[in-house]
Coordinates of C-alpha atoms in Angstrom, one line a residue:
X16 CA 102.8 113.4 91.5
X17 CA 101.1 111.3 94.1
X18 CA 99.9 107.8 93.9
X19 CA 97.3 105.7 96.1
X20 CA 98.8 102.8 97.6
X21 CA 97.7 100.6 100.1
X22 CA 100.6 98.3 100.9
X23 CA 104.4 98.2 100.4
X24 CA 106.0 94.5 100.9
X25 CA 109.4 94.1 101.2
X26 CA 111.4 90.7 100.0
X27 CA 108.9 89.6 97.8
X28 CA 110.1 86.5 96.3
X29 CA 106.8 85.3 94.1
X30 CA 105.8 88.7 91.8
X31 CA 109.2 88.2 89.8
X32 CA 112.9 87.2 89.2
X33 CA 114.7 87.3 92.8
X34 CA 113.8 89.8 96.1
X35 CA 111.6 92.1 94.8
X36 CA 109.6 95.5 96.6
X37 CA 105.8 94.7 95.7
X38 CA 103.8 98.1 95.7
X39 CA 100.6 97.5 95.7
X40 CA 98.2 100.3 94.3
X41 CA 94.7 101.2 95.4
X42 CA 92.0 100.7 92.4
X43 CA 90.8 97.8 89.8
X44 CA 88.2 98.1 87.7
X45 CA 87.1 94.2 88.2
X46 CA 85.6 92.8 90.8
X47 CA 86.6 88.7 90.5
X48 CA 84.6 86.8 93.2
X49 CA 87.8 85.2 94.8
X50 CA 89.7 88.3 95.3
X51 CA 92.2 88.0 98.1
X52 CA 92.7 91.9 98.4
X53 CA 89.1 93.5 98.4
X54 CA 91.0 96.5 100.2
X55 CA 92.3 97.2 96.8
X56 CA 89.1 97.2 94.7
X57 CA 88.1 101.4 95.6
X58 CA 90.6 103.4 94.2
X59 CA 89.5 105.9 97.5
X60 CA 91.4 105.8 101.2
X61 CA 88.9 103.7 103.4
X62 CA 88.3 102.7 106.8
X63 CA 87.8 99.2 107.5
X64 CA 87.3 97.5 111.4
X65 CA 88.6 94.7 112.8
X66 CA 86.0 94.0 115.3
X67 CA 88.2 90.9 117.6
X68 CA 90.8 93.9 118.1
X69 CA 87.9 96.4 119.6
X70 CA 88.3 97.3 123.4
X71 CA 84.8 99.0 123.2
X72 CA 86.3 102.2 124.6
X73 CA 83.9 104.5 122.5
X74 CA 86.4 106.7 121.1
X75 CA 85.2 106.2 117.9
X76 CA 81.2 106.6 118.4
X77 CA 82.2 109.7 120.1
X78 CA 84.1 111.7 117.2
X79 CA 82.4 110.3 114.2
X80 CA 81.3 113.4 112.3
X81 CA 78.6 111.2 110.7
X82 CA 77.4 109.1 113.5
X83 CA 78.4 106.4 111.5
X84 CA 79.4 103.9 114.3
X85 CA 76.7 102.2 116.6
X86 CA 77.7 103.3 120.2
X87 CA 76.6 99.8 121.6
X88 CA 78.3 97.1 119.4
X89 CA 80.9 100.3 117.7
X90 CA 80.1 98.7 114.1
X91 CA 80.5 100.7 111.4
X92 CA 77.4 101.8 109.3
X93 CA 78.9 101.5 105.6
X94 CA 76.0 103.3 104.4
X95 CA 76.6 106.3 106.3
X96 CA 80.3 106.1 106.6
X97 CA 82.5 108.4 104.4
X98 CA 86.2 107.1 105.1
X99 CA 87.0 110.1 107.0
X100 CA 89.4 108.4 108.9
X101 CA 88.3 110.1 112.4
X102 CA 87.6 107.1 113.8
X103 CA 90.8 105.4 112.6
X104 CA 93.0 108.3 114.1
X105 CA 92.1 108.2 117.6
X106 CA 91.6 104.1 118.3
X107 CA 94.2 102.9 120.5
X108 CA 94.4 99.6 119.4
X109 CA 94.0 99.9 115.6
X110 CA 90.3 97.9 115.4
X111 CA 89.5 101.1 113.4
X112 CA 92.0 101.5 110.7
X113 CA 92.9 103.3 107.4
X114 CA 93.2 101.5 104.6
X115 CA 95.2 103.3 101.6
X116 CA 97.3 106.4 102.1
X117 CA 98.4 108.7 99.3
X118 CA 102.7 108.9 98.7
X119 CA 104.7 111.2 96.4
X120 CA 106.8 109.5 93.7
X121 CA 109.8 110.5 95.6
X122 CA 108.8 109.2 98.8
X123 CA 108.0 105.6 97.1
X124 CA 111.5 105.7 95.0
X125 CA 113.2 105.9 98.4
X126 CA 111.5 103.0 99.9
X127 CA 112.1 101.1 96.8
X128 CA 115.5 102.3 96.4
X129 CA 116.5 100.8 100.2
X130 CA 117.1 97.6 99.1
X131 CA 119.2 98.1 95.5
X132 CA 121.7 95.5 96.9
X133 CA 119.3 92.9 97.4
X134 CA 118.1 93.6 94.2
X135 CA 121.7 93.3 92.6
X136 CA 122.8 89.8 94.4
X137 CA 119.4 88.4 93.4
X138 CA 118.5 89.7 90.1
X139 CA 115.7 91.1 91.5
X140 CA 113.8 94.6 91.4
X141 CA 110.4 96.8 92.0
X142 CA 107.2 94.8 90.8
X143 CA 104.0 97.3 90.8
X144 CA 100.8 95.2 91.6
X145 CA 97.6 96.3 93.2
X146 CA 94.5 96.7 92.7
X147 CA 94.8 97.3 88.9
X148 CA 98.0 99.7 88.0
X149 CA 96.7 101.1 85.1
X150 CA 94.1 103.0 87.3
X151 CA 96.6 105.0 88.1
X152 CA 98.8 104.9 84.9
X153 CA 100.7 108.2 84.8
X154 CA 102.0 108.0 88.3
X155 CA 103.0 103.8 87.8
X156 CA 105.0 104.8 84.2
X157 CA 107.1 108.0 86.0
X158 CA 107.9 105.8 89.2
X159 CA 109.1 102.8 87.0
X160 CA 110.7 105.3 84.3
X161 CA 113.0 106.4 87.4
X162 CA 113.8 103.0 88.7
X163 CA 114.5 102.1 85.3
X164 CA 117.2 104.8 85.1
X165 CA 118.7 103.6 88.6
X166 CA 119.5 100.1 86.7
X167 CA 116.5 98.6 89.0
X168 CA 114.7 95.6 87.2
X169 CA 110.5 96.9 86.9
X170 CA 107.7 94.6 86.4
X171 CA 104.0 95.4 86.5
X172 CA 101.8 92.4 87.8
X173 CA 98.2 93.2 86.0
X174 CA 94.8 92.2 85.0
X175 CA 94.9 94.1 81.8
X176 CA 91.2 95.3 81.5
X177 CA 92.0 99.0 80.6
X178 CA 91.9 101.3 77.7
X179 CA 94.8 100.9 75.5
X180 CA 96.7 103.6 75.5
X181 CA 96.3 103.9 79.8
X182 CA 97.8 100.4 79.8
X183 CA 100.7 101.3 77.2
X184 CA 101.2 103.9 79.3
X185 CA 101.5 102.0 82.2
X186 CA 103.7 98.9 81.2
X187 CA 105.9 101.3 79.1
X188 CA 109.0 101.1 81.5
X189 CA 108.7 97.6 82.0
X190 CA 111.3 94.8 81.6
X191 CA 108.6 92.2 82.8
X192 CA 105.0 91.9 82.5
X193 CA 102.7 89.3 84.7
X194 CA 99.7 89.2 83.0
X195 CA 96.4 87.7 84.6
X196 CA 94.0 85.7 82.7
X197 CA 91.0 85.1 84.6
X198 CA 89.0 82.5 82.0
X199 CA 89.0 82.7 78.5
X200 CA 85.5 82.3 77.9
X201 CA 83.9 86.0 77.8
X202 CA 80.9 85.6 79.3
X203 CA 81.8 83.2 82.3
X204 CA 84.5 86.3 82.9
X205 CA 82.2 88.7 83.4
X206 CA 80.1 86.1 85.9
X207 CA 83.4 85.9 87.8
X208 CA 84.8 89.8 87.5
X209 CA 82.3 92.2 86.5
X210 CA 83.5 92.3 82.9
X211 CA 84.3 90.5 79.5
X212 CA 88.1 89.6 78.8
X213 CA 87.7 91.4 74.8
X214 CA 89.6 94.1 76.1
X215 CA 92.2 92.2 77.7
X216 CA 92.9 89.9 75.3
X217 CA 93.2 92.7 73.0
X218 CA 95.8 93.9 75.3
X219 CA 97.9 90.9 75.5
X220 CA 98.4 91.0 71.9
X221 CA 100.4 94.4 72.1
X222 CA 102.6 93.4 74.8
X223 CA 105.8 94.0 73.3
X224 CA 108.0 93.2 76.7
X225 CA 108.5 90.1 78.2
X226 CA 105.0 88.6 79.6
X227 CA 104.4 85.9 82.0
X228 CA 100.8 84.9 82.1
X229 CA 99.1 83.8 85.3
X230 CA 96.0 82.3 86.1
X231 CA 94.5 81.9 89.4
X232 CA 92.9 78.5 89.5
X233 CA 89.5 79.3 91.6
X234 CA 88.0 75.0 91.9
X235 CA 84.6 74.4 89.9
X236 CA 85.1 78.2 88.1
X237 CA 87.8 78.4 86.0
X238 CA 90.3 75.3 86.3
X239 CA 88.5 73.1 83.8
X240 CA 90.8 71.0 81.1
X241 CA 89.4 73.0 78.6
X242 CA 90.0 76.3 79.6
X243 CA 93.4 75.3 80.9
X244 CA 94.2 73.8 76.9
X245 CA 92.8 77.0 75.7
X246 CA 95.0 79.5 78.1
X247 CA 97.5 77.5 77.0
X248 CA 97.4 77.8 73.7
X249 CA 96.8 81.8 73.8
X250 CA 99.6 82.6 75.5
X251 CA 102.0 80.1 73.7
X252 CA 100.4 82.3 70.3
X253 CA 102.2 85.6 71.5
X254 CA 105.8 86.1 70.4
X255 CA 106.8 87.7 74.0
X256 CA 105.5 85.0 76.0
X257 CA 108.1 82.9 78.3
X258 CA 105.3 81.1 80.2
X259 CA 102.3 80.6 82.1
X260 CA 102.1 79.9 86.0
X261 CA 99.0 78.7 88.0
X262 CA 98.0 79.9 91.4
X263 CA 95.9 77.4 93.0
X264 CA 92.8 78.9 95.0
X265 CA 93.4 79.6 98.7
X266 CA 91.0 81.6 101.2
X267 CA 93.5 83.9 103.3
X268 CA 91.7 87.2 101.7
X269 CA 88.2 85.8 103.2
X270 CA 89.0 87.6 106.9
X271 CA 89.7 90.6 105.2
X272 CA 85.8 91.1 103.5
X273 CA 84.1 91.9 107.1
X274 CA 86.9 95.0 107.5
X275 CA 85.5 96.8 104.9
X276 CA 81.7 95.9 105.0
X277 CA 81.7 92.7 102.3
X278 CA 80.9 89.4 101.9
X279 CA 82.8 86.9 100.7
X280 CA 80.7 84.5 98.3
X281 CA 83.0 81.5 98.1
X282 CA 83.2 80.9 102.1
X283 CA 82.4 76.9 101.7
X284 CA 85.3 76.5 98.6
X285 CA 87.5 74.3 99.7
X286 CA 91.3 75.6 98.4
X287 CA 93.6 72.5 96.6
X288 CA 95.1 69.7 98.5
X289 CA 98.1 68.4 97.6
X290 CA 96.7 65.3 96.0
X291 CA 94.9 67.5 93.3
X292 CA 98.0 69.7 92.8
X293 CA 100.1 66.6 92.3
X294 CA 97.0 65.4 89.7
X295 CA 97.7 69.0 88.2
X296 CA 101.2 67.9 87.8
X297 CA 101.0 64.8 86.5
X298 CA 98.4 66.4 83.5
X299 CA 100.5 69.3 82.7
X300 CA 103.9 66.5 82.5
X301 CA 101.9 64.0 80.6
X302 CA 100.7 66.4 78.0
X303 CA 102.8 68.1 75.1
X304 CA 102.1 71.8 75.7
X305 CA 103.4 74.3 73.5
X306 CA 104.7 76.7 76.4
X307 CA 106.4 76.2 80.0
X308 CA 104.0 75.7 82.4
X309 CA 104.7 76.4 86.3
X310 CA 102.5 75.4 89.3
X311 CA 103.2 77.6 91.9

């Protein structure tokens, strides 16, 4: 079977107990406004363009079979442009470049498999992250189904908004689930995503592995007291849960939006200083939550 991935990072040390591999597959059905992987939204190969890396050579203009690419400025016309990948094959320089790349099951246990020893002196293990894994469910519950039976620790790092039985399928061979929770109101989560959080929170409640939730704390959106109590108190409801961590906002997916044709709509937020993460602190200590609460 083959998957659509679009990254593999070794010695991951923040998706999961000790030095993980982080595969990170193409696809997700939401579309949050903060996202710091747009690259991972389409569940299709793209092309994007880095246009500081562009050495104007023409290459590109030249072989595009759907004179996508201006032959002044060598932008790409997103309208017009099909991912092909003709233009990405013959740049020099990599300014035109292919985003996503299909691999076989096999050829992904190997790469995940180089590193068992790290995994055994650290307690660590393969965390599948994306995109959304349950886009591609089948391929996500045979890889980790294999690692599983090579004693390697699997996680799944998810958003959760997917039909039930594609995201049983998917978490299935998991010893550890990270679970995203976006806001808890519904319809201030489908301002922020695209979509309500029914279906997720419907999904949380099935979790029968271990879960970790995480929230990504976006300033002025979704970090309110309120909505941090109520998070709280979800998760510390579900029998699995060991805890919740927060992600405080930071912009370093904003470059990445003019490689594929977006725009980024949170260019003037400001991420959190230390001050306000030490203000985060001090609430979180101060207060008698029912669950473990981490800021990362």
């Amino acid at each position: 079977m083959i998957g659509t991935i679009f990254d593999i990072q070794k010695y991951s040390l923040h998706d999961g107990p000790g030095i993980r591999t982080l595969v990170f597959m193409k696809g997700c059905p939401l579309r949050c406004i903060w996202c710091s992987n747009p690259e991972s939204q389409s569940g299709e190969c793209q092309v994007g363009y880095t246009l500081k890396n562009c050495i104007k050579c023409g290459r590109c203009a030249e072989i595009c079979p759907e004179q996508a690419i201006d032959k002044e400025d060598f932008h790409i016309d997103w309208e017009k442009c099909v991912s092909c990948g003709s233009c990405a094959a013959c740049c020099p320089v990599q300014a035109k470049k292919k985003i996503g790349y299909g691999i076989s099951e096999e050829d992904l246990l190997d790469k995940i498999r180089e590193d068992r020893l790290f995994y055994r002196n650290s307690g660590g293990g393969a965390t599948i992250g994306g995109g959304e894994p349950a886009v591609q469910s089948q391929f996500v519950n045979r890889v980790l189904k294999r690692c599983r039976k090579d004693s390697i620790h699997t996680c799944i790092e998810t958003c959760a908004y997917a039909e039930e039985d594609k995201f049983q399928e998917t978490i299935e061979y998991a010893d550890l689930v990270l679970f995203d929770l976006k806001h808890m109101d519904s319809r201030i989560h489908k301002k922020l995503t695209g979509a309500g959080n029914e279906l997720i929170l419907k999904n949380a409640h099935n979790i029968k592995q271990d879960v970790v939730f995480r929230v990504p704390l976006i300033p002025g959106l979704n970090d309110s007291r309120e909505n941090l109590e109520e998070t709280f108190s979800f998760a510390a409801g579900l029998e699995n849960a060991k805890g919740v961590e927060l992600l405080p906002y930071h912009n370093l997916g904003e470059s990445k939006y003019p490689w594929i044709g977006k725009d980024y709509q949170l260019k003037t937020l400001e991420k959190y200083s230390e001050e306000q993460k030490e203000e985060l602190r001090q609430w979180i200590a101060g207060e008698n939550f029912p669950i473990g609460i981490k800021l990362l």
